[in-house]
Short mmCIF file of N, CA and C in Angstrom, two decimals:
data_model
loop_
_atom_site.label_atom_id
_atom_site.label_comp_id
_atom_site.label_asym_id
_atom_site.label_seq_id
_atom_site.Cartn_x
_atom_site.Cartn_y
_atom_site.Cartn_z
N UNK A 8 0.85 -1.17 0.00
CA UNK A 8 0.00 0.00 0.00
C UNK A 8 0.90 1.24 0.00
N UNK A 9 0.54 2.45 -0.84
CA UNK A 9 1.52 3.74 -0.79
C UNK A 9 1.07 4.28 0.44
N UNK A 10 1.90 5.38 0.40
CA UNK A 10 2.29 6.25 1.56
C UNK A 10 0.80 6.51 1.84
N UNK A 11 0.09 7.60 0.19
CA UNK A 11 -0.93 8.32 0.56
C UNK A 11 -2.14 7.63 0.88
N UNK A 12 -2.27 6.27 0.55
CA UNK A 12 -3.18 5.66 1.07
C UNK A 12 -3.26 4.98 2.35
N UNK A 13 -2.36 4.70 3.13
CA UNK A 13 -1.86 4.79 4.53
C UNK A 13 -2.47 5.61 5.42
N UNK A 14 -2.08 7.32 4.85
CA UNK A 14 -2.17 7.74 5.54
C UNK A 14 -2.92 8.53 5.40
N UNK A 15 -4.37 8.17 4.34
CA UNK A 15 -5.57 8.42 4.14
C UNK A 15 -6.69 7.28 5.25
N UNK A 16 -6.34 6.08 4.96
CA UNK A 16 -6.52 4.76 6.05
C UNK A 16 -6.49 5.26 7.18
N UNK A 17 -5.49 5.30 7.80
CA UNK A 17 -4.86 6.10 9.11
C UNK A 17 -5.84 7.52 9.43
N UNK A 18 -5.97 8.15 8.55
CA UNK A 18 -6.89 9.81 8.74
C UNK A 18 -8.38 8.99 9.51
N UNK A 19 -8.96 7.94 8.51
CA UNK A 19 -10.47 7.44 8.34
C UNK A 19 -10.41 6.89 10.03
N UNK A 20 -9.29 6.03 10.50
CA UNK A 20 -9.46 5.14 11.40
C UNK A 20 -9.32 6.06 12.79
N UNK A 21 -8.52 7.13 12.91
CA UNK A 21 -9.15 8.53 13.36
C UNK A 21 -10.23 8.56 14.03
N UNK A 22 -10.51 9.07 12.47
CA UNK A 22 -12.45 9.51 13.06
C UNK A 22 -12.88 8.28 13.66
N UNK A 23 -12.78 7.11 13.15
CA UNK A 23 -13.42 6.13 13.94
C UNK A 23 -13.14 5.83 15.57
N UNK A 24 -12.18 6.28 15.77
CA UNK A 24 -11.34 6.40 17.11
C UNK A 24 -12.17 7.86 17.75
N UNK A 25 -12.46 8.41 17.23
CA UNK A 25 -13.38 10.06 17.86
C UNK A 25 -14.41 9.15 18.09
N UNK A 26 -15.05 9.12 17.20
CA UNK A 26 -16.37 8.42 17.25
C UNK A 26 -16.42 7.32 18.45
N UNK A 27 -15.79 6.44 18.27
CA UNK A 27 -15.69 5.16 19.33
C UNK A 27 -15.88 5.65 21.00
N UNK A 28 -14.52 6.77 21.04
CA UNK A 28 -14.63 7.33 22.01
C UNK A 28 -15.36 8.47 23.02
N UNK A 29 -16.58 8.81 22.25
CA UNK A 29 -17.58 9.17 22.38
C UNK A 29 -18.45 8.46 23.41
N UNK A 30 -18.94 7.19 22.14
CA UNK A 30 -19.54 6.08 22.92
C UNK A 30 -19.16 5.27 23.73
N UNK A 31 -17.78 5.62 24.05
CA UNK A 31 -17.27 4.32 24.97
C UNK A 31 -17.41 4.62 26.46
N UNK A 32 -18.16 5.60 26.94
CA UNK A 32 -18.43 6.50 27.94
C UNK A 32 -19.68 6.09 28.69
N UNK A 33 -19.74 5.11 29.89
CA UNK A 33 -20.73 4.52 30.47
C UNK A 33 -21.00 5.45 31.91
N UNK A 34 -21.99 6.09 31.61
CA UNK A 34 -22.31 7.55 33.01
C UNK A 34 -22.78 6.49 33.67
N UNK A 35 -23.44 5.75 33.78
CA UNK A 35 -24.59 4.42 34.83
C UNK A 35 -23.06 4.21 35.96
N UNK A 36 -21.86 3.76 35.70
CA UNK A 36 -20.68 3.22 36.33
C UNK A 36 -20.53 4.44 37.11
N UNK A 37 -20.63 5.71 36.82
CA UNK A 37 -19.99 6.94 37.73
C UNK A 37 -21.01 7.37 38.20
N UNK A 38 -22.49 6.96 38.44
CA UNK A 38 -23.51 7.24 39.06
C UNK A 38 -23.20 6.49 40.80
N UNK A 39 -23.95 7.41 41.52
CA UNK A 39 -23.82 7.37 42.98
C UNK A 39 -24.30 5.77 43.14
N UNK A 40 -25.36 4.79 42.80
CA UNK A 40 -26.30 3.77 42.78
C UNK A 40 -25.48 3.03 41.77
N UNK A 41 -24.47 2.94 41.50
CA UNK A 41 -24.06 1.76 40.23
C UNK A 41 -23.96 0.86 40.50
N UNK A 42 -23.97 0.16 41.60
CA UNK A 42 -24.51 -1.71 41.84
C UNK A 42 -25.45 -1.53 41.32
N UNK A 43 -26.49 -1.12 41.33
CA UNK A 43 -28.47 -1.65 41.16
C UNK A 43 -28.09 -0.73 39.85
N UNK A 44 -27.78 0.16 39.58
CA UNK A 44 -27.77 0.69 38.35
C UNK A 44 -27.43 -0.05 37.02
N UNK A 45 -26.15 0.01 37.15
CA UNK A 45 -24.99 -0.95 35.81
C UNK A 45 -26.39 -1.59 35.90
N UNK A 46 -26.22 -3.12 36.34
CA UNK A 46 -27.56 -4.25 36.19
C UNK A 46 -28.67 -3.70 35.00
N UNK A 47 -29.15 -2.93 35.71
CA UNK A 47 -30.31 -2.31 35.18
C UNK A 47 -30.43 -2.09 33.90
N UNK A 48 -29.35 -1.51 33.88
CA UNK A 48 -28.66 -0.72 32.52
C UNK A 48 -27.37 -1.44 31.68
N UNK A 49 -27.60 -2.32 31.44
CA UNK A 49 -26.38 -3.38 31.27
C UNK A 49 -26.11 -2.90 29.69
N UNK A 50 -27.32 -2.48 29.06
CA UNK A 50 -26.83 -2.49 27.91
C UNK A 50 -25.96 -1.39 27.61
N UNK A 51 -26.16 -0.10 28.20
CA UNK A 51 -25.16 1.00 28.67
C UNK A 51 -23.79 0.79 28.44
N UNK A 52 -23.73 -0.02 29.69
CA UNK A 52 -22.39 -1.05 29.85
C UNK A 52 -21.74 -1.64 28.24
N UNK A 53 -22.11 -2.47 28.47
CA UNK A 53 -22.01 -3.21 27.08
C UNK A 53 -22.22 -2.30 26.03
N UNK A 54 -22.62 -1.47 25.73
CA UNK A 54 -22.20 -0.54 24.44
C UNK A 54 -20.95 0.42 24.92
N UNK A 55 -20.76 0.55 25.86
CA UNK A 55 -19.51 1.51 26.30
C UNK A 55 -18.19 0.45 26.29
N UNK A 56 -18.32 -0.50 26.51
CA UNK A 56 -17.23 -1.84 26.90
C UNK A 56 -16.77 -2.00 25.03
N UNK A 57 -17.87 -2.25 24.33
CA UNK A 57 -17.72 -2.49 22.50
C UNK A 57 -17.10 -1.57 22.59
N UNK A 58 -17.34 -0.17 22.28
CA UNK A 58 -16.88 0.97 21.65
C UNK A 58 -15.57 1.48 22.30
N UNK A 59 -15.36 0.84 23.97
CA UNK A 59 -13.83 1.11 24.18
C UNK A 59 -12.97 -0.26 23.46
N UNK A 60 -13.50 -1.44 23.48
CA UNK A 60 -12.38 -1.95 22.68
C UNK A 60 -12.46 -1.47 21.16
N UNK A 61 -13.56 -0.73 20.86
CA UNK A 61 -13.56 -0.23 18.90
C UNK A 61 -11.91 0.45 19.25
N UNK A 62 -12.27 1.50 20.40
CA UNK A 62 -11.15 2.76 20.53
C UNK A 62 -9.58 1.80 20.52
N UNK A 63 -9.54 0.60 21.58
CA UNK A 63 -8.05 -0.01 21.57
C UNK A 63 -8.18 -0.76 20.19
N UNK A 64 -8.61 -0.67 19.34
CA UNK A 64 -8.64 -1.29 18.05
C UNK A 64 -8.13 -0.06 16.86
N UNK A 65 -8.76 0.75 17.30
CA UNK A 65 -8.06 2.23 16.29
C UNK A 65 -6.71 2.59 16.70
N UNK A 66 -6.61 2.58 18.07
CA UNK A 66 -5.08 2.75 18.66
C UNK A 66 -4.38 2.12 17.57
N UNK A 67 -4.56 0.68 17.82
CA UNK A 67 -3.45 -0.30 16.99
C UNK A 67 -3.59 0.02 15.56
N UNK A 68 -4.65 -0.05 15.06
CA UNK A 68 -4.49 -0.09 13.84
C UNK A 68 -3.86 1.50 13.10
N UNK A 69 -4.56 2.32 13.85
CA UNK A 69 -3.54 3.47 13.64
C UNK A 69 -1.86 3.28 13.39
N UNK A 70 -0.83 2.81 14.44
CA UNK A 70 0.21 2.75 14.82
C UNK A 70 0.97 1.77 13.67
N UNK A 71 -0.13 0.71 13.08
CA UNK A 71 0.02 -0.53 12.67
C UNK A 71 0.15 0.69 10.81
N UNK A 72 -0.09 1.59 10.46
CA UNK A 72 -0.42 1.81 9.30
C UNK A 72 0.49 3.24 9.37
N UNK A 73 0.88 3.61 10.27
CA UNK A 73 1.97 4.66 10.50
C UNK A 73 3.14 4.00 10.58
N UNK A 74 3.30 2.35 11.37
CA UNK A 74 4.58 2.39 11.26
C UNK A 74 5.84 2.33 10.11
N UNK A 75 5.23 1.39 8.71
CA UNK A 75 6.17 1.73 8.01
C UNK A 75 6.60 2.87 7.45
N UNK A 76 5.84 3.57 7.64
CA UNK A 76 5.95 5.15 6.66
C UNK A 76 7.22 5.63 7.80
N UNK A 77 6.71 5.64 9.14
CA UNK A 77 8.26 6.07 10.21
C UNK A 77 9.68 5.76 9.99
N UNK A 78 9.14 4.37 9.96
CA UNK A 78 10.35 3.35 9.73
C UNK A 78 11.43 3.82 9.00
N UNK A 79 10.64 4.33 7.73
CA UNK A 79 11.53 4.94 6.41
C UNK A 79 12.73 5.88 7.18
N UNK A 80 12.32 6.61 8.08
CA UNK A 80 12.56 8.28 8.62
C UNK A 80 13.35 7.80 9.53
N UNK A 81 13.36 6.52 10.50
CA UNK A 81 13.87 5.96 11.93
C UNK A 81 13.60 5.21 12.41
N UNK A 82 14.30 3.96 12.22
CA UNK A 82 13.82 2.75 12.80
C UNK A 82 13.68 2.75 14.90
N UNK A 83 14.48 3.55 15.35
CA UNK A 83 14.17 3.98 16.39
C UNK A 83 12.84 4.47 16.88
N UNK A 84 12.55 5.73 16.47
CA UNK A 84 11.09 6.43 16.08
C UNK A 84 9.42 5.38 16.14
N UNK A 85 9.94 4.69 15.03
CA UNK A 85 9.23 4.08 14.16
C UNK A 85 8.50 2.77 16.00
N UNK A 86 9.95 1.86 16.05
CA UNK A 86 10.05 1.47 17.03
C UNK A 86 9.05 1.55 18.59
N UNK A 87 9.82 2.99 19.34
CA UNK A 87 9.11 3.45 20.08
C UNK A 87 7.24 3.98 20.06
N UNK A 88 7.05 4.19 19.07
CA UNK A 88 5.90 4.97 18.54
C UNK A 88 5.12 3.12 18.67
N UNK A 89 5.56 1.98 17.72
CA UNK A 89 4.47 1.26 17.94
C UNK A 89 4.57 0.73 19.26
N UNK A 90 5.57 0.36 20.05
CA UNK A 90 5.56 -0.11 21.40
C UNK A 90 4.72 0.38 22.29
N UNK A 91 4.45 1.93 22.40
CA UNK A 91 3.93 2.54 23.61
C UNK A 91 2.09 2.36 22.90
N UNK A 92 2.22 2.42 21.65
CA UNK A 92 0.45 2.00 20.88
C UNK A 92 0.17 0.50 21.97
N UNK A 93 0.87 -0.30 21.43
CA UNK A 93 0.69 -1.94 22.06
C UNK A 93 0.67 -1.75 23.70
N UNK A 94 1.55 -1.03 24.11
CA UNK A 94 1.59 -1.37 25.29
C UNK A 94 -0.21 -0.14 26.05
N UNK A 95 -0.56 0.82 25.17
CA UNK A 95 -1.60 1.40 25.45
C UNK A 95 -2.75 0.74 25.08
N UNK A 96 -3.21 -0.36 23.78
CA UNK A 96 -4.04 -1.06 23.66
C UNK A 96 -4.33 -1.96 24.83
N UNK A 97 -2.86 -2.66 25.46
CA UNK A 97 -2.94 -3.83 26.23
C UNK A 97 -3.64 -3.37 27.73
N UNK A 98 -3.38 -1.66 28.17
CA UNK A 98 -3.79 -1.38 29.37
C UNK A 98 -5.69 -0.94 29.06
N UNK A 99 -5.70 -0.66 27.92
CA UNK A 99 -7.21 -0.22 27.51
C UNK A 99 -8.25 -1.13 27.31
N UNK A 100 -7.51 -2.32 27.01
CA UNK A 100 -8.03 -4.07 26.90
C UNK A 100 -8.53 -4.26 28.32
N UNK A 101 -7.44 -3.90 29.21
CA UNK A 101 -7.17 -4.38 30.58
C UNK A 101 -8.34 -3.24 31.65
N UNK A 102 -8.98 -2.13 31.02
CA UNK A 102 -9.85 -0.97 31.39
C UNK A 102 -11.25 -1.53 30.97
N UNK A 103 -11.48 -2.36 29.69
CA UNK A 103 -12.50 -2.54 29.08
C UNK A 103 -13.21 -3.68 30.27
N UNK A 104 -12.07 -4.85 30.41
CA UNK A 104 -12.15 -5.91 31.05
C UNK A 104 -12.57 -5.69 32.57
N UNK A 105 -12.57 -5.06 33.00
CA UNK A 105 -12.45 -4.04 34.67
C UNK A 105 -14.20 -3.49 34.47
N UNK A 106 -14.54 -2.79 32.95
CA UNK A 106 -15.98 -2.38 33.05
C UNK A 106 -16.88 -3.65 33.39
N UNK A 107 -16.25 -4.78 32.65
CA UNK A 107 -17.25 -5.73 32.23
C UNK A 107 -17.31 -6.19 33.48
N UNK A 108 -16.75 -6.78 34.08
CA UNK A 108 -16.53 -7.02 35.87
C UNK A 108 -17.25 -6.16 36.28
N UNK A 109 -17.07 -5.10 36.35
CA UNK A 109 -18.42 -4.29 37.20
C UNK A 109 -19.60 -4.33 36.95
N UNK A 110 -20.01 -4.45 35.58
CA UNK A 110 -21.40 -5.17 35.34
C UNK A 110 -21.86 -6.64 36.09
N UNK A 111 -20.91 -7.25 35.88
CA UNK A 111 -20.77 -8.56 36.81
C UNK A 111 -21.16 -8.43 38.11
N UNK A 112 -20.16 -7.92 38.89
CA UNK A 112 -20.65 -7.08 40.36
C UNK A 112 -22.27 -6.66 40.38
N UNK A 113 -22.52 -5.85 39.72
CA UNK A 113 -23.74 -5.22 39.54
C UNK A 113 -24.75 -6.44 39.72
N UNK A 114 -24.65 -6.96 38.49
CA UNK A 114 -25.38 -8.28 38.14
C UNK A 114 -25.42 -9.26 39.73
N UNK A 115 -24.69 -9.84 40.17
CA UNK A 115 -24.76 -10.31 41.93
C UNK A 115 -25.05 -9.71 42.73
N UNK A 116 -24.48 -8.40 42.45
CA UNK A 116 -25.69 -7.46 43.81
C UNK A 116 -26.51 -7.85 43.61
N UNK A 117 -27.68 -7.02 42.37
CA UNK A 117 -29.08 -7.01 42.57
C UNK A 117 -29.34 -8.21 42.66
N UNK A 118 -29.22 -9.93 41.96
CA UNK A 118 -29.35 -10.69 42.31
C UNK A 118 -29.90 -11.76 43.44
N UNK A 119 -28.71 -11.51 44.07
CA UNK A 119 -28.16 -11.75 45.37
C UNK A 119 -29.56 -11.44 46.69
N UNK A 120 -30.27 -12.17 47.37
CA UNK A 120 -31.22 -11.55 48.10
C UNK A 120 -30.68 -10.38 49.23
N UNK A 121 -30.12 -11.08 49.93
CA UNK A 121 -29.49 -10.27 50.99
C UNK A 121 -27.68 -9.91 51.01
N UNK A 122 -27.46 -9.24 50.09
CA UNK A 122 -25.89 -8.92 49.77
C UNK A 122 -25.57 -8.27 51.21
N UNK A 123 -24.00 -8.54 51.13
CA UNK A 123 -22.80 -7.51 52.27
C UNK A 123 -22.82 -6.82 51.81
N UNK A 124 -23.79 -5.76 51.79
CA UNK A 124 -23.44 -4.51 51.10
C UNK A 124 -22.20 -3.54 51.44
N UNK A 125 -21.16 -3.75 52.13
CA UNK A 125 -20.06 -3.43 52.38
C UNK A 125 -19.26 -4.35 51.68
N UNK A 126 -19.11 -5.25 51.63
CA UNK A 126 -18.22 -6.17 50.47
C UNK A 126 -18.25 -5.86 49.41
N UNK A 127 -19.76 -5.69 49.45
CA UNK A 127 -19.83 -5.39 47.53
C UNK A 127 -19.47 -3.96 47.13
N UNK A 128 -19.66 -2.80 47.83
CA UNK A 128 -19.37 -1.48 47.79
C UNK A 128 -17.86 -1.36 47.86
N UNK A 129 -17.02 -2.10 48.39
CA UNK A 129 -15.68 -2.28 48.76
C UNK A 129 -15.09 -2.50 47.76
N UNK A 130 -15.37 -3.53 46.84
CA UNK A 130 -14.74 -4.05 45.50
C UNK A 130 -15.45 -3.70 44.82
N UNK A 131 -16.77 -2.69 44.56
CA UNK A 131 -16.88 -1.74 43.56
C UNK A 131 -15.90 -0.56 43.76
N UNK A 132 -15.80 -0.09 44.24
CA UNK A 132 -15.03 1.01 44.73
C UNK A 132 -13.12 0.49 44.11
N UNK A 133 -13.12 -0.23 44.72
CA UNK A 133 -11.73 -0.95 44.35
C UNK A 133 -11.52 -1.09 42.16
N UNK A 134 -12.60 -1.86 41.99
CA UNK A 134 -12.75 -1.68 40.25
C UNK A 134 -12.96 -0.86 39.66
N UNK A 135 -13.41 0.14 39.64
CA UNK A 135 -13.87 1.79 39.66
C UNK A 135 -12.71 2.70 39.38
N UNK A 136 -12.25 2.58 40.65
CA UNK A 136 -10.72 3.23 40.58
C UNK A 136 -9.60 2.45 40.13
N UNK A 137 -9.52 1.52 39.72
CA UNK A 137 -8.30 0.73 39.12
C UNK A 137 -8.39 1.14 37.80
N UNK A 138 -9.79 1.03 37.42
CA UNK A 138 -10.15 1.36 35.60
C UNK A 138 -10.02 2.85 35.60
N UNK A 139 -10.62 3.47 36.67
CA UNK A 139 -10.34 4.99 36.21
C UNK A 139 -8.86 5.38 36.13
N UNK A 140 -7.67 4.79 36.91
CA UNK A 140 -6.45 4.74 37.05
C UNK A 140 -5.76 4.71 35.65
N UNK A 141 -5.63 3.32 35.60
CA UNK A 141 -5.77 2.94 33.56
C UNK A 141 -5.77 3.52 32.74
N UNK A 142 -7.59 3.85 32.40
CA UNK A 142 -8.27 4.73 31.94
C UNK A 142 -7.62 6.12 31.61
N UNK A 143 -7.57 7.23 32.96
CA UNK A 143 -7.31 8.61 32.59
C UNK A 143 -5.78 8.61 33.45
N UNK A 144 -5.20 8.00 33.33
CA UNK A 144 -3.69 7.91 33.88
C UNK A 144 -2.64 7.13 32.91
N UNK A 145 -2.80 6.11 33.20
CA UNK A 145 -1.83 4.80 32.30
C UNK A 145 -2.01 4.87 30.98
N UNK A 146 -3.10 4.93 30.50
CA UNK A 146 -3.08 4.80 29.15
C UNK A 146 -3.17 5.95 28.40
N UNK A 147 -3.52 7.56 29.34
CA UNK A 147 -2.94 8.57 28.44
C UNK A 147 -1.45 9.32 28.65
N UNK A 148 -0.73 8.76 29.54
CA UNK A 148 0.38 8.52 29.45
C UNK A 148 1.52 8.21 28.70
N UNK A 149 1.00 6.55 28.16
CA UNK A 149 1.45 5.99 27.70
C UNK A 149 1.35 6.48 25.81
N UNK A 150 0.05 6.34 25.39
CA UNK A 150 -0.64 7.44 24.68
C UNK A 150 0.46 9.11 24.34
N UNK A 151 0.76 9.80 24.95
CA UNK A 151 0.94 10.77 25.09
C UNK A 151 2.33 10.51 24.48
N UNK A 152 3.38 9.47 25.61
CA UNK A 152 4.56 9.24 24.95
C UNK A 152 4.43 8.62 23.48
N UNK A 153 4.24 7.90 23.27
CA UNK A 153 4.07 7.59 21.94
C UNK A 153 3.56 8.51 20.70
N UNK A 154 2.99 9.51 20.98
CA UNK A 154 2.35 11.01 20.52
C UNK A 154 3.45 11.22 20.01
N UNK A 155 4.47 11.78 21.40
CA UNK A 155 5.11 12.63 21.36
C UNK A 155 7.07 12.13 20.36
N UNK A 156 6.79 10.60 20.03
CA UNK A 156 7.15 10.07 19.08
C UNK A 156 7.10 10.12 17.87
N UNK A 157 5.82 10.16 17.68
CA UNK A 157 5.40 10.76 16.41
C UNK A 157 5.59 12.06 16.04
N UNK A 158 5.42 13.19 17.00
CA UNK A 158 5.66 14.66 16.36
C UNK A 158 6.98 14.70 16.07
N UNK A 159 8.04 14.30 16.83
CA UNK A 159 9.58 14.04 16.75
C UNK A 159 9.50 13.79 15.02
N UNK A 160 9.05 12.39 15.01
CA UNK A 160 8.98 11.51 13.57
C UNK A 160 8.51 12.89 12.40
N UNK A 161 7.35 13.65 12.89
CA UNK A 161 7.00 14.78 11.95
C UNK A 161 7.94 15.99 11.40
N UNK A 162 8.75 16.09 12.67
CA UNK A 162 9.54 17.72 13.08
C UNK A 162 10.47 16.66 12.01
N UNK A 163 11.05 15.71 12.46
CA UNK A 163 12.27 15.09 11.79
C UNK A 163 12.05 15.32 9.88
N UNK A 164 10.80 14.65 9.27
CA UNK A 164 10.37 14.50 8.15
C UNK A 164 9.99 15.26 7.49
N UNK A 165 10.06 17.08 8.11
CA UNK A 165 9.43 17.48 7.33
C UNK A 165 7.76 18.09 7.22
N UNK A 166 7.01 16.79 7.30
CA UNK A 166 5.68 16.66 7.18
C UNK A 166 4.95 17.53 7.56
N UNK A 167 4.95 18.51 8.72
CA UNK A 167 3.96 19.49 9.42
C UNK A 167 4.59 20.73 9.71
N UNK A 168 3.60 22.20 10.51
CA UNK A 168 4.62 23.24 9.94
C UNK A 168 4.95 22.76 11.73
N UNK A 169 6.04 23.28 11.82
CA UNK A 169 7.26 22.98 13.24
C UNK A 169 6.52 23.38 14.07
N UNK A 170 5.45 24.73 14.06
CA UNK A 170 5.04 25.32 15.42
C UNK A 170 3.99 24.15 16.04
N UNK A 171 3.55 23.50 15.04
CA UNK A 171 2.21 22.65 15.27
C UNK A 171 2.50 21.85 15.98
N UNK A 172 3.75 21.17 15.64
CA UNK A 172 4.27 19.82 16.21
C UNK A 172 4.69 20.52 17.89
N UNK A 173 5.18 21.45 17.60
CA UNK A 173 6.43 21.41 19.48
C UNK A 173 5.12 21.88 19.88
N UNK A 174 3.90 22.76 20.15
CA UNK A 174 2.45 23.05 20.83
C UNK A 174 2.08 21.25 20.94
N UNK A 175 1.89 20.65 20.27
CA UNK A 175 1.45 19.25 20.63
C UNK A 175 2.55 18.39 21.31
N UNK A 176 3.71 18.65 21.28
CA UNK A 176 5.06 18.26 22.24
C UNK A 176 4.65 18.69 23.60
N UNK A 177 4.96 19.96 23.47
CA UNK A 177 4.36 20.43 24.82
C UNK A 177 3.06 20.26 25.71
N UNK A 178 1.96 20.42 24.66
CA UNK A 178 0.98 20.07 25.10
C UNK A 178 0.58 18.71 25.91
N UNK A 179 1.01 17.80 24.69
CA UNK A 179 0.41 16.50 25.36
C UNK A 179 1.00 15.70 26.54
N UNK A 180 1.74 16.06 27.66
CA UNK A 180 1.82 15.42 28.75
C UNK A 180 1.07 16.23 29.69
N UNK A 181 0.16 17.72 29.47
CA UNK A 181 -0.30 17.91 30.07
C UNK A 181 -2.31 18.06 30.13
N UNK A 182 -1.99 17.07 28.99
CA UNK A 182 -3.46 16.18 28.44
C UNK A 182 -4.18 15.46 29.71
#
């Protein structure tokens, strides 16, 4: 495949990555009531759980359709840029997997006739914040470095005007 269709591919899978991440946004989980809630609302869940793995699916495939074009420019570059993608899919996999568990939770609460409702509030609380951790920590982190791989890869190549790239250098660790 050429360059420009790459990185026409790459533009499309983008938007699909906006889009994804839109929907991958389950409010029922950050509601005060999300034991009896999630349950309730499972499908919520489950459309937010799809559309975050759509999002760790655009990650990769993004990275996966940028890397040879890098490669050309720096096998170093090229390198770093898909590692921190993989290693951000694998923690976003690992965020998706954490929602679905809390639906789970959910699902045995209401269930359940007479729950510990301190047990169960305990390890909601505990899954909640591990995924939100992940979520808006680890994986835009990780995310961010790998970004900031790519603008390098840009400033290096040419490709964009310079001011654009070092504002998104700068910018994105404080994303």
């Amino acid at each position: 495949m050429d360059i420009i269709k790459r990185i026409r591919l790459a533009g499309l899978i983008m938007l699909i990555g906006m889009v994804a991440g839109i929907f991958s946004v389950a409010p029922v989980i950050d509601s005060a009531d999300y034991l009896k809630e999630a349950f309730r609302q499972s499908n919520q869940v489950i459309v937010a759980a799809i559309f975050q793995f759509t999002l760790s699916l655009t990650y990769m495939g993004f990275a996966v359709l940028i890397y040879p074009v890098i490669k050309k420019f720096s096998d170093s570059l090229s390198l770093g840029f898909l590692s921190f993608r993989i290693l951000a899919v694998s923690v976003s996999i690992i965020g998706t997997i954490l929602l679905l568990s809390l639906l789970t939770l959910s699902e045995v609460f209401v269930q359940n006739e007479s729950p510990n409702t301190l047990d169960f509030e305990a390890l909601g609380t505990i899954l909640k914040s591990t995924r939100d951790t992940i979520n808006h920590i680890f994986m835009v982190l990780l995310l961010c470095v790998g970004n900031i791989m790519l603008y390098i890869f840009f400033i290096k190549a040419r490709l964009m005007f310079r001011w654009i790239l070092i504002w998104g250098i700068i910018i994105s660790p404080k994303i």
